[in-house]
Coordinates of C-alpha atoms and ligand atoms in Angstrom, one line a residue:
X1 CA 98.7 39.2 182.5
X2 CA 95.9 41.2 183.5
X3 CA 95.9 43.4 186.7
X4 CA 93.1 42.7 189.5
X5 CA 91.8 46.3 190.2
X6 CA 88.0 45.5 191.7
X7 CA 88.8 48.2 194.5
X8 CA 89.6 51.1 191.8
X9 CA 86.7 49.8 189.8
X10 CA 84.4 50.2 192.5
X11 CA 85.7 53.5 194.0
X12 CA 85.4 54.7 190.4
X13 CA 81.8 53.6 190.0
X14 CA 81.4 55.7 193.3
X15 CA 82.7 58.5 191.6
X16 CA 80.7 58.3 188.9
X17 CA 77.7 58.7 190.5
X18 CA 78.6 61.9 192.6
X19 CA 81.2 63.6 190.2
X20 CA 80.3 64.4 186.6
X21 CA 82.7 61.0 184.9
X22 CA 84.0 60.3 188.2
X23 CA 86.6 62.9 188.0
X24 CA 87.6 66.6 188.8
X25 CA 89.5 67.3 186.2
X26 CA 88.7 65.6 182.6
X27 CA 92.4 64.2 181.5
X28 CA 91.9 61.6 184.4
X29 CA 89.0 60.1 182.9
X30 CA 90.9 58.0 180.4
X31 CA 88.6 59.7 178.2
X32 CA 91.7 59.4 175.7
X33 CA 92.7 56.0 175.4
X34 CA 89.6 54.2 177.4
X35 CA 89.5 51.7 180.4
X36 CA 89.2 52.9 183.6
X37 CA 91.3 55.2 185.8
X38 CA 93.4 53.8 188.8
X39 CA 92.5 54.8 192.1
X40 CA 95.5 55.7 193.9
X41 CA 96.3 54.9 197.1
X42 CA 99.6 56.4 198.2
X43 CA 102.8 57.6 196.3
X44 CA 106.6 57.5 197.7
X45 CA 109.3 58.6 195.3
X46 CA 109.2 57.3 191.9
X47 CA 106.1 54.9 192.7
X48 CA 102.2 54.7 192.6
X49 CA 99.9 52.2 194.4
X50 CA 96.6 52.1 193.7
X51 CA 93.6 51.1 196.1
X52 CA 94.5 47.2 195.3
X53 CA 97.8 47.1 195.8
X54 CA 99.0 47.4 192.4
X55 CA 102.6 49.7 192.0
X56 CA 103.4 51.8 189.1
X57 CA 106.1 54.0 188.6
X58 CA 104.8 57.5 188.1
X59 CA 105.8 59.5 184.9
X60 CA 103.0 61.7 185.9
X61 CA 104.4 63.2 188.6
X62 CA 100.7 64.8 188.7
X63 CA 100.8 66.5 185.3
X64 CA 104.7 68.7 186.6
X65 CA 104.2 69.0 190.2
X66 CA 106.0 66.2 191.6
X67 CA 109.7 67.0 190.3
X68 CA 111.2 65.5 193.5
X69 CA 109.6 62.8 193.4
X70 CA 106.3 62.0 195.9
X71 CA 106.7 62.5 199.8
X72 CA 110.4 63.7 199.4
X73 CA 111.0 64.1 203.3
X74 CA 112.5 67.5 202.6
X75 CA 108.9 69.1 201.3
X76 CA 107.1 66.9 203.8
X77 CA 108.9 68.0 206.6
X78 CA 108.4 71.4 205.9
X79 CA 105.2 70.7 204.8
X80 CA 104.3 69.1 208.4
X81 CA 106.1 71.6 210.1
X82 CA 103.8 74.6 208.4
X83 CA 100.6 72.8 209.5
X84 CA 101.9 72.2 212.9
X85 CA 101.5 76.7 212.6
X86 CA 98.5 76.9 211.3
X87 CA 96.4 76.2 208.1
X88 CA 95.4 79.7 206.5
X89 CA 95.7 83.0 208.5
X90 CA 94.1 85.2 206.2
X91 CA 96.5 87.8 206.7
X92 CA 100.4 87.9 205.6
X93 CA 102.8 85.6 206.4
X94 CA 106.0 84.5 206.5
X95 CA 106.5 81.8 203.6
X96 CA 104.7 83.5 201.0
X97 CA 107.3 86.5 201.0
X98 CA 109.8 83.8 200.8
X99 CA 108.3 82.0 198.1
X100 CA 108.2 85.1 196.2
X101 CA 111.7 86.0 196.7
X102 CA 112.7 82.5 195.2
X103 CA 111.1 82.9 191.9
X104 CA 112.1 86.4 191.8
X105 CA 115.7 85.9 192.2
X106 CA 115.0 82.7 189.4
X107 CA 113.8 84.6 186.7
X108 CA 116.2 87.5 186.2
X109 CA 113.4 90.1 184.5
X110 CA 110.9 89.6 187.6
X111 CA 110.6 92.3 189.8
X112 CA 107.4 91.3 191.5
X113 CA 105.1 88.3 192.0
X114 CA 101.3 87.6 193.5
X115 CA 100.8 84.2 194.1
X116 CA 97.4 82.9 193.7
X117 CA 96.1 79.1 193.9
X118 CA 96.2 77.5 190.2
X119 CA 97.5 78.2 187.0
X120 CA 94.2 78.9 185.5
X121 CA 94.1 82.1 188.1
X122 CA 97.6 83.3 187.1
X123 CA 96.8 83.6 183.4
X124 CA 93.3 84.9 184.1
X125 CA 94.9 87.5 186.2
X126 CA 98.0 87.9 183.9
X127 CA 95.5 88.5 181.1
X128 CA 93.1 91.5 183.4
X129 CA 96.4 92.8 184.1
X130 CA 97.2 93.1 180.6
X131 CA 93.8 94.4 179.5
X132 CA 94.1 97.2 182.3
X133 CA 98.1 98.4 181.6
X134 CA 96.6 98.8 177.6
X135 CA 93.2 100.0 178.1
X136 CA 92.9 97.4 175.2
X137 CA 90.4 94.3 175.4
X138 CA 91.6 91.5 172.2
X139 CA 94.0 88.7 173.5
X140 CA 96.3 86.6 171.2
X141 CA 96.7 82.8 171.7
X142 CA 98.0 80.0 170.0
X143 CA 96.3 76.6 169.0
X144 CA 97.0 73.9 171.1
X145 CA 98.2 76.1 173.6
X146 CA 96.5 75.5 177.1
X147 CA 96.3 78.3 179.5
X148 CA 94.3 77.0 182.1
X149 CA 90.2 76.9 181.9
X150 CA 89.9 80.6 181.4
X151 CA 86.7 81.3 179.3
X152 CA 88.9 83.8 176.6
X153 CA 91.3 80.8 176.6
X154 CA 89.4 78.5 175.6
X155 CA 89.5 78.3 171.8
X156 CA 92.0 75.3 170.0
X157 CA 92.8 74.7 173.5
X158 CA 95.7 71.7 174.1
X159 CA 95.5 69.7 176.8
X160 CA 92.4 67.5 177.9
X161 CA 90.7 69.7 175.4
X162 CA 93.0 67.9 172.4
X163 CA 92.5 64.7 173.9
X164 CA 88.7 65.1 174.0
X165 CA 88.5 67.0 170.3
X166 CA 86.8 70.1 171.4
X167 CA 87.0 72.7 169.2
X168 CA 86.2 74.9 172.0
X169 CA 84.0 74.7 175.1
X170 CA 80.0 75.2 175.8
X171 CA 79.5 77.8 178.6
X172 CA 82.0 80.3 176.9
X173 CA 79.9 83.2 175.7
X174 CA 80.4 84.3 172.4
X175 CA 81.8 87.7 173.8
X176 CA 84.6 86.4 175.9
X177 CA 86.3 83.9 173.0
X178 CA 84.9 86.8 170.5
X179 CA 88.0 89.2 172.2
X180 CA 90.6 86.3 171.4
X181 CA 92.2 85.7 167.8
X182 CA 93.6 82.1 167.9
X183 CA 96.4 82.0 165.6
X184 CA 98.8 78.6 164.4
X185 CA 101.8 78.4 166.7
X186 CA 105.1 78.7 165.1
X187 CA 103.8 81.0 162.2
X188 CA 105.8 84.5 162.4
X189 CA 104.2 85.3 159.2
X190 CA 100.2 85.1 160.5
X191 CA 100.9 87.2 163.5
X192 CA 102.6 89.6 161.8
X193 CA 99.3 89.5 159.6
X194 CA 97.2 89.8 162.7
X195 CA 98.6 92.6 164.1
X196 CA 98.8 94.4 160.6
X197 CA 95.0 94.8 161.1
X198 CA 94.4 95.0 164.5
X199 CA 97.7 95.9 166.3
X200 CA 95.6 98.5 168.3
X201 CA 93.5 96.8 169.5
X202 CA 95.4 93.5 171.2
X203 CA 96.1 94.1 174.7
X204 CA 98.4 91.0 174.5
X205 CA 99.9 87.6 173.2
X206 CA 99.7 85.0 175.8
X207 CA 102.0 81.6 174.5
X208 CA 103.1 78.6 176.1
X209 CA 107.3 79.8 177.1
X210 CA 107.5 76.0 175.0
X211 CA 104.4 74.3 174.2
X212 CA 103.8 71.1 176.1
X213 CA 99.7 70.5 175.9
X214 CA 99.8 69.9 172.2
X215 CA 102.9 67.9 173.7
X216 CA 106.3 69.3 173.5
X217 CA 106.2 71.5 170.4
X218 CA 109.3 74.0 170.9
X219 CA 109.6 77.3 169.5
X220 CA 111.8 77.7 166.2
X221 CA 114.9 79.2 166.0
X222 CA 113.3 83.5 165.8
X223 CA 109.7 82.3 167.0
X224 CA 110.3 83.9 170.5
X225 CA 112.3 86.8 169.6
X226 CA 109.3 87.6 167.0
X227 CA 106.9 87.7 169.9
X228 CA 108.7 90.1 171.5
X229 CA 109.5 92.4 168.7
X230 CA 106.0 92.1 167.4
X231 CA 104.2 93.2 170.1
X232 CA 106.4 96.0 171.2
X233 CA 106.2 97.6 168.0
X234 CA 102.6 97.4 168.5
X235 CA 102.3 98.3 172.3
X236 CA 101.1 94.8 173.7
X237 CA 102.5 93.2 176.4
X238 CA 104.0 89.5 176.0
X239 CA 102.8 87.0 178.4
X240 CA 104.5 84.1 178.8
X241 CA 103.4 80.9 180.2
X242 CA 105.2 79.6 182.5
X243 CA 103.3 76.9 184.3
X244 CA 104.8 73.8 183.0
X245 CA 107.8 74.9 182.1
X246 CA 108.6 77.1 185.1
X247 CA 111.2 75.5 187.2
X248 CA 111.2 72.4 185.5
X249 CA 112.6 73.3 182.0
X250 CA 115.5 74.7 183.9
X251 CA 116.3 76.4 187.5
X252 CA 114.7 79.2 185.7
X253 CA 112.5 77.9 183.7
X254 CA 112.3 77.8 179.7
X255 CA 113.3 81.6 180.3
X256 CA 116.6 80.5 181.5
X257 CA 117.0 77.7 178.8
X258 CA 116.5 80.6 176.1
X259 CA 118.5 82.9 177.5
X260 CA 121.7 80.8 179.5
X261 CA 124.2 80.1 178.4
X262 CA 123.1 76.5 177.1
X263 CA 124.2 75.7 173.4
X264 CA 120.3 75.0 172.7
X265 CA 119.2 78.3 173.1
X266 CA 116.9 79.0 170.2
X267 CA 117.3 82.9 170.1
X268 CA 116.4 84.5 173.4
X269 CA 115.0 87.8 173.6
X270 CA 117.1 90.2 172.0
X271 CA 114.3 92.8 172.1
X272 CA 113.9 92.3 175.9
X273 CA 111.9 89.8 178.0
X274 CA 108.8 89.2 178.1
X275 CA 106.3 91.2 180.2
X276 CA 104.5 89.1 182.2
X277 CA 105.1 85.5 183.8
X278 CA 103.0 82.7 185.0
X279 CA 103.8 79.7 187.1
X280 CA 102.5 77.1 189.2
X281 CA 102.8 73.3 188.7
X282 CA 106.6 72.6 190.5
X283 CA 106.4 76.0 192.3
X284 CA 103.1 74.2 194.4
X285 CA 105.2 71.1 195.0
X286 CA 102.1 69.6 194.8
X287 CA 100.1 72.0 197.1
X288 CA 97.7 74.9 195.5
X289 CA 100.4 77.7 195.0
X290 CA 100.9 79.2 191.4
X291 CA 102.0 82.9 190.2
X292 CA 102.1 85.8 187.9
X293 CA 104.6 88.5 187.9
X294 CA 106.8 90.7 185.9
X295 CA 108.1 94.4 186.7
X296 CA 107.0 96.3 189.7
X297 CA 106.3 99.3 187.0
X298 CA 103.4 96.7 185.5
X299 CA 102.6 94.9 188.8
X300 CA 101.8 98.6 190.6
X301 CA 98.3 98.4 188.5
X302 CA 97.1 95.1 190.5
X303 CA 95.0 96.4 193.6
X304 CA 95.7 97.3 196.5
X305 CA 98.1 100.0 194.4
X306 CA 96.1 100.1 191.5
X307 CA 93.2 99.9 189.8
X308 CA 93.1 96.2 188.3
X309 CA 91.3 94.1 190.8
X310 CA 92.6 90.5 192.1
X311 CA 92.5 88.7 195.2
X312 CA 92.2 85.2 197.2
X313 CA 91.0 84.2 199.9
X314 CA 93.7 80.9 200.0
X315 CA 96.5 83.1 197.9
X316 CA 99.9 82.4 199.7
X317 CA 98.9 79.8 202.0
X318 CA 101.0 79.2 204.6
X319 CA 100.8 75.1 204.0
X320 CA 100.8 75.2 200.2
X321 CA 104.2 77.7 199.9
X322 CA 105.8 75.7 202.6
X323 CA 105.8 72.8 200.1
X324 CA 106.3 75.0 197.0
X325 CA 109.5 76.9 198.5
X326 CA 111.0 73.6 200.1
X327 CA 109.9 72.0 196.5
X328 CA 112.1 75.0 194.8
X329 CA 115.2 74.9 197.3
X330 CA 115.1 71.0 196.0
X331 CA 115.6 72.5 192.5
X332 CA 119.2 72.8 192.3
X333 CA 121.9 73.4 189.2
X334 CA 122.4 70.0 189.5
X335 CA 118.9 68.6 189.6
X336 CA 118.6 69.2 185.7
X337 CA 121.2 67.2 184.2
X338 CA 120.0 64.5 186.7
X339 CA 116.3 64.8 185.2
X340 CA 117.5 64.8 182.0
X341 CA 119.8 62.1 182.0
X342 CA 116.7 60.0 183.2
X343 CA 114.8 61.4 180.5
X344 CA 116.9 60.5 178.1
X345 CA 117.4 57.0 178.9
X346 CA 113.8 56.4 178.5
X347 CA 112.6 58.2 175.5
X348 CA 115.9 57.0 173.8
X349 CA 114.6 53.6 174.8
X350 CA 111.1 54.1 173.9
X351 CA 112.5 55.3 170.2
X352 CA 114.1 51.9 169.9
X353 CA 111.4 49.6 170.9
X354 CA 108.8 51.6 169.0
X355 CA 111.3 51.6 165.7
X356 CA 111.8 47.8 166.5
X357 CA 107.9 47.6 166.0
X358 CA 108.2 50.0 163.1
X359 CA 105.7 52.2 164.8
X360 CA 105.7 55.7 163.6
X361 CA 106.9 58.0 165.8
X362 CA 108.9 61.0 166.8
X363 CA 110.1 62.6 169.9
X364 CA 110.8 65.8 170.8
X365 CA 112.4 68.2 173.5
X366 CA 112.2 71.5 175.6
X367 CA 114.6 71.2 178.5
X368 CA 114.2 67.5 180.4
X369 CA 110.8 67.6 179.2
X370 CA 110.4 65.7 176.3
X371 CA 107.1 63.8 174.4
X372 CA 106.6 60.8 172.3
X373 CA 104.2 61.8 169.4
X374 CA 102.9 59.1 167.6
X375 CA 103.4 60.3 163.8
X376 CA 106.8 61.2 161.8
X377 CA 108.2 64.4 163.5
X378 CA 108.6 67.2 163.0
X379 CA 105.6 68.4 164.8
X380 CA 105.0 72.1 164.8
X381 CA 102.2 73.2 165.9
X382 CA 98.4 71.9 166.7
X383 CA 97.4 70.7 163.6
X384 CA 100.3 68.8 163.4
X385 CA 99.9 67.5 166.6
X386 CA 96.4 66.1 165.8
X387 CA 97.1 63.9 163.0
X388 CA 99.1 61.7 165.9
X389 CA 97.6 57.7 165.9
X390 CA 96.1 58.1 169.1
X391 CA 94.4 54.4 169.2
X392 CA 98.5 53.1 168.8
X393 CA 99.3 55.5 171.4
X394 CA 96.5 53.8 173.7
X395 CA 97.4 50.3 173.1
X396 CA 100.7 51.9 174.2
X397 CA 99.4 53.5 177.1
X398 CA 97.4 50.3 178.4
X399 CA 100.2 47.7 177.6
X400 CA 102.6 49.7 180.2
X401 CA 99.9 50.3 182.5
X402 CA 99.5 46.5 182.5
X403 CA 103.3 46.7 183.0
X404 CA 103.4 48.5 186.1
X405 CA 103.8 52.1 184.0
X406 CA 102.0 55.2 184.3
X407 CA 101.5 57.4 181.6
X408 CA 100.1 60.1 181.0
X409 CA 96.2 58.8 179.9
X410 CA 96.7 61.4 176.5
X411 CA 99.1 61.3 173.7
X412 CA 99.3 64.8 174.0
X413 CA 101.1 65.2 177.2
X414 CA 104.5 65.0 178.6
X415 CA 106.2 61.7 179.7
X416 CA 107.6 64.0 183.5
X417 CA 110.1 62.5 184.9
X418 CA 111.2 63.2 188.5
X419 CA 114.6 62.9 190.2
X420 CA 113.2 60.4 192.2
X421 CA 113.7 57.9 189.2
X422 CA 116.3 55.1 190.3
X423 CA 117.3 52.4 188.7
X424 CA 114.7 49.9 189.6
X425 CA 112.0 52.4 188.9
X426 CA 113.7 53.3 185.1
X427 CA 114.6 49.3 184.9
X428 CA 110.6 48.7 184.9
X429 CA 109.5 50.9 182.4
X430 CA 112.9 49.8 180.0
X431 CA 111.3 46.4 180.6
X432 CA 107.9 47.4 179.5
X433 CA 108.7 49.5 176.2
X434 CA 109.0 46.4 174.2
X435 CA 105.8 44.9 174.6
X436 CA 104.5 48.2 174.8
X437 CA 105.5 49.1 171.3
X438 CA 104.3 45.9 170.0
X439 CA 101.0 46.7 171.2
X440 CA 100.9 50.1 169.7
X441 CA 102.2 48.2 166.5
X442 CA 99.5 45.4 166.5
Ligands
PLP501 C1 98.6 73.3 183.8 C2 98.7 74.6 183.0 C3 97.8 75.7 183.3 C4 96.7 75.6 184.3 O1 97.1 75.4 185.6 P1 96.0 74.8 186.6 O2 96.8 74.8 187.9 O3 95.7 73.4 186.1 O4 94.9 75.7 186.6 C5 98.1 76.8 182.6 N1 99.1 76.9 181.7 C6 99.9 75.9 181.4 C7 101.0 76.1 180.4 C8 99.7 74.7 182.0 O5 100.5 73.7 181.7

């Protein structure tokens, strides 16, 4: 069975010739497992349909966003109802200061929050912010970690920057990646090491809260707790990443995982939390909304009360936190032991077919977010990560698409699952595994 998909073929060529590989951002390229991309359509709930009519349920859910599902009337209602107001007023409004008091009131050591447009611009701005409290300039980053396409971010990058094998990018001068030490994720020993000779000078260590663009590489038992104890001895802040995980490990995020009262915990911050916060992804609900915050003592240095400079023109759109807070209220207790009991019936599925097929293979976990690597587990960190069989995991990827599946186009990515997955959407992709894995086998 082949698919017929001449109208996404020739949209695509389109795109090619205007758009540098017919994209806008480089993981939709398929640069990872070949073919060419689908051109969606439109999206409803669990479901996809491209520009020829072909349907594929979504485990996308545009790279976190879509945790509802797509078009849940709830968001789009509010969503409709915002633009009915107005577009942008360039002056304050009422949803974004209801936006912020959602994720305050989430993550129990946030004080304050200023939303911007994308996650790149909250670690970019958590990271000035950081540089300006210390009066220091070096950052600390872990491989495979992705932060957004900040230029000091941008060494041993995760993300489409895994699935493409850059080491790093062109365009970043020497000077901005020269101020950031890139150490191996997981490895208490090498940052203790690193800030043995140059605790003075880090302004702070930015991670992943748990490591999904390497795919889901959790922290170890202490890993966490380490971060905070390490860089408080030393006077850097602790920066934690919130993007993916925020609101979509847990109601609070991986913060709330690590420090509720779930049995999983793997040690929480004993030393206190971490300093500063980023979000975006769910907290958008699929609109341009994302966040940094932490206390108001910190946050009081951002402009207009202090010297470190930030601004948007688009920050705290009226349209895009409409969607994000209605997106959020959707986030209930009970929306997590729904998205993981979806979750769990697919990866354990995905296990069997793929052990049927003796296909190496491991999955792992952080919350309802969970990956399929393609190699033995455990997976630790980046390097790990890389010595996956991505031309199995494309066969995979290709033999489900052909299925009516959508995956991720990287073996380095989440499988995210939305609550709009029913039983004829999870029925498809049970149906599919099989094959799949013989593909990934052959
Ligand atoms: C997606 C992501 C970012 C970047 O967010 P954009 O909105 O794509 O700029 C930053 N950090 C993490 C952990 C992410 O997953």
């Amino acid at each position: 069975m082949t698919l017929s998909t001449p109208r996404s073929q020739a949209l695509f060529d389109r795109a090619l010739a205007v758009t540098p590989g017919g994209v806008n951002s480089p993981v939709r390229a398929f640069g990872g497992v070949g073919g060419t991309p689908r051109v969606i359509d439109h999206a409803s709930g669990a479901w996809l349909t491209d520009v020829d009519g072909n349907r594929y349920v979504d485990l996308i859910s545009s790279w976190g966003p879509m945790i509802l599902g797509h078009a849940h009337p709830d968001v789009l209602a509010a969503v409709t109802g915002a633009a009915q107001q107005g577009f942008s007023f360039g002056t304050a409004s009422e949803n974004e200061v209801a936006l912020a008091e959602e994720i305050v009131r989430r993550v129990e050591p946030l004080e304050q929050v200023r939303l911007v447009s994308s996650g790149t611009e909250a670690t970019m701005s958590a990271l000035r912010l950081a540089r300006g409290v210390t009066g220091r300039s070096v950052v600390v980053k872990f491989a495979g970690c992705y932060h957004g396409h900040v230029d000091a971010l941008l060494a041993q990058a995760g993300s489409g920057v895994a699935t493409f094998a850059l080491p790093d990018s062109s365009g970043v001068p020497a000077s901005a990646a020269g101020e950031t030490l890139v150490l191996p994720y997981n490895d208490v020993a090498a940052l203790e090491a690193a800030f043995a000779e140059r605790g003075g000078e880090i302004a702070a260590v930015i991670t992943e809260a748990s490591p999904g663009n390497m795919g889901v590489v959790p922290p170890e038992p202490g890993f966490t707790s380490a971060l905070r104890r390490i860089t408080r001895q030393h006077g850097a802040l602790l920066i934690s990443d919130e993007v993916m995980t925020g609101f979509r490990a847990s109601r609070s995020g991986w913060y709330g995982l690590e420090t509720g009262a779930k049995g999983d915990a793997p040690g929480g911050y004993p030393d206190g939390p971490p300093d500063l916060f980023t979000f975006g992804k769910v907290m958008g609900g699929g609109f341009p909304a994302a966040a940094f915050g932490g206390s108001a003592e910190i946050m009081a240095h951002l402009a207009p009360e202090g010297p470190v400079y930030q601004a948007g023109t688009l920050s705290g759109n009226p349209v895009a936190t409409a969607a994000g807070l209605a997106t959020l209220r959707g986030c209930t207790e009970d929306l997590y032991p729904r998205l993981e009991q979806a979750a769990t019936t697919i990866a354990e599925a995905a296990s069997a077919a793929l052990t049927e097929a003796s296909v190496p293979h491991t999955i792992q976990w952080a919350g309802s977010m969970f990956s399929v690597f393609f190699r033995e587990g455990p997976v630790r960190d980046f390097a790990d990560a890389g010595t996956q069989d991505t031309a199995a995991h494309a066969r995979f990827f290709h033999s489900m698409l052909e299925q009516g599946v959508h995956l991720p186009p990287s073996a380095f990515e989440v499988w995210f699952v939305s609550d709009a997955l029913d039983q004829d959407a999870i029925g498809t992709v049970l149906d599919a595994l099989p094959a799949a894995a013989r593909a990934a086998a052959a």
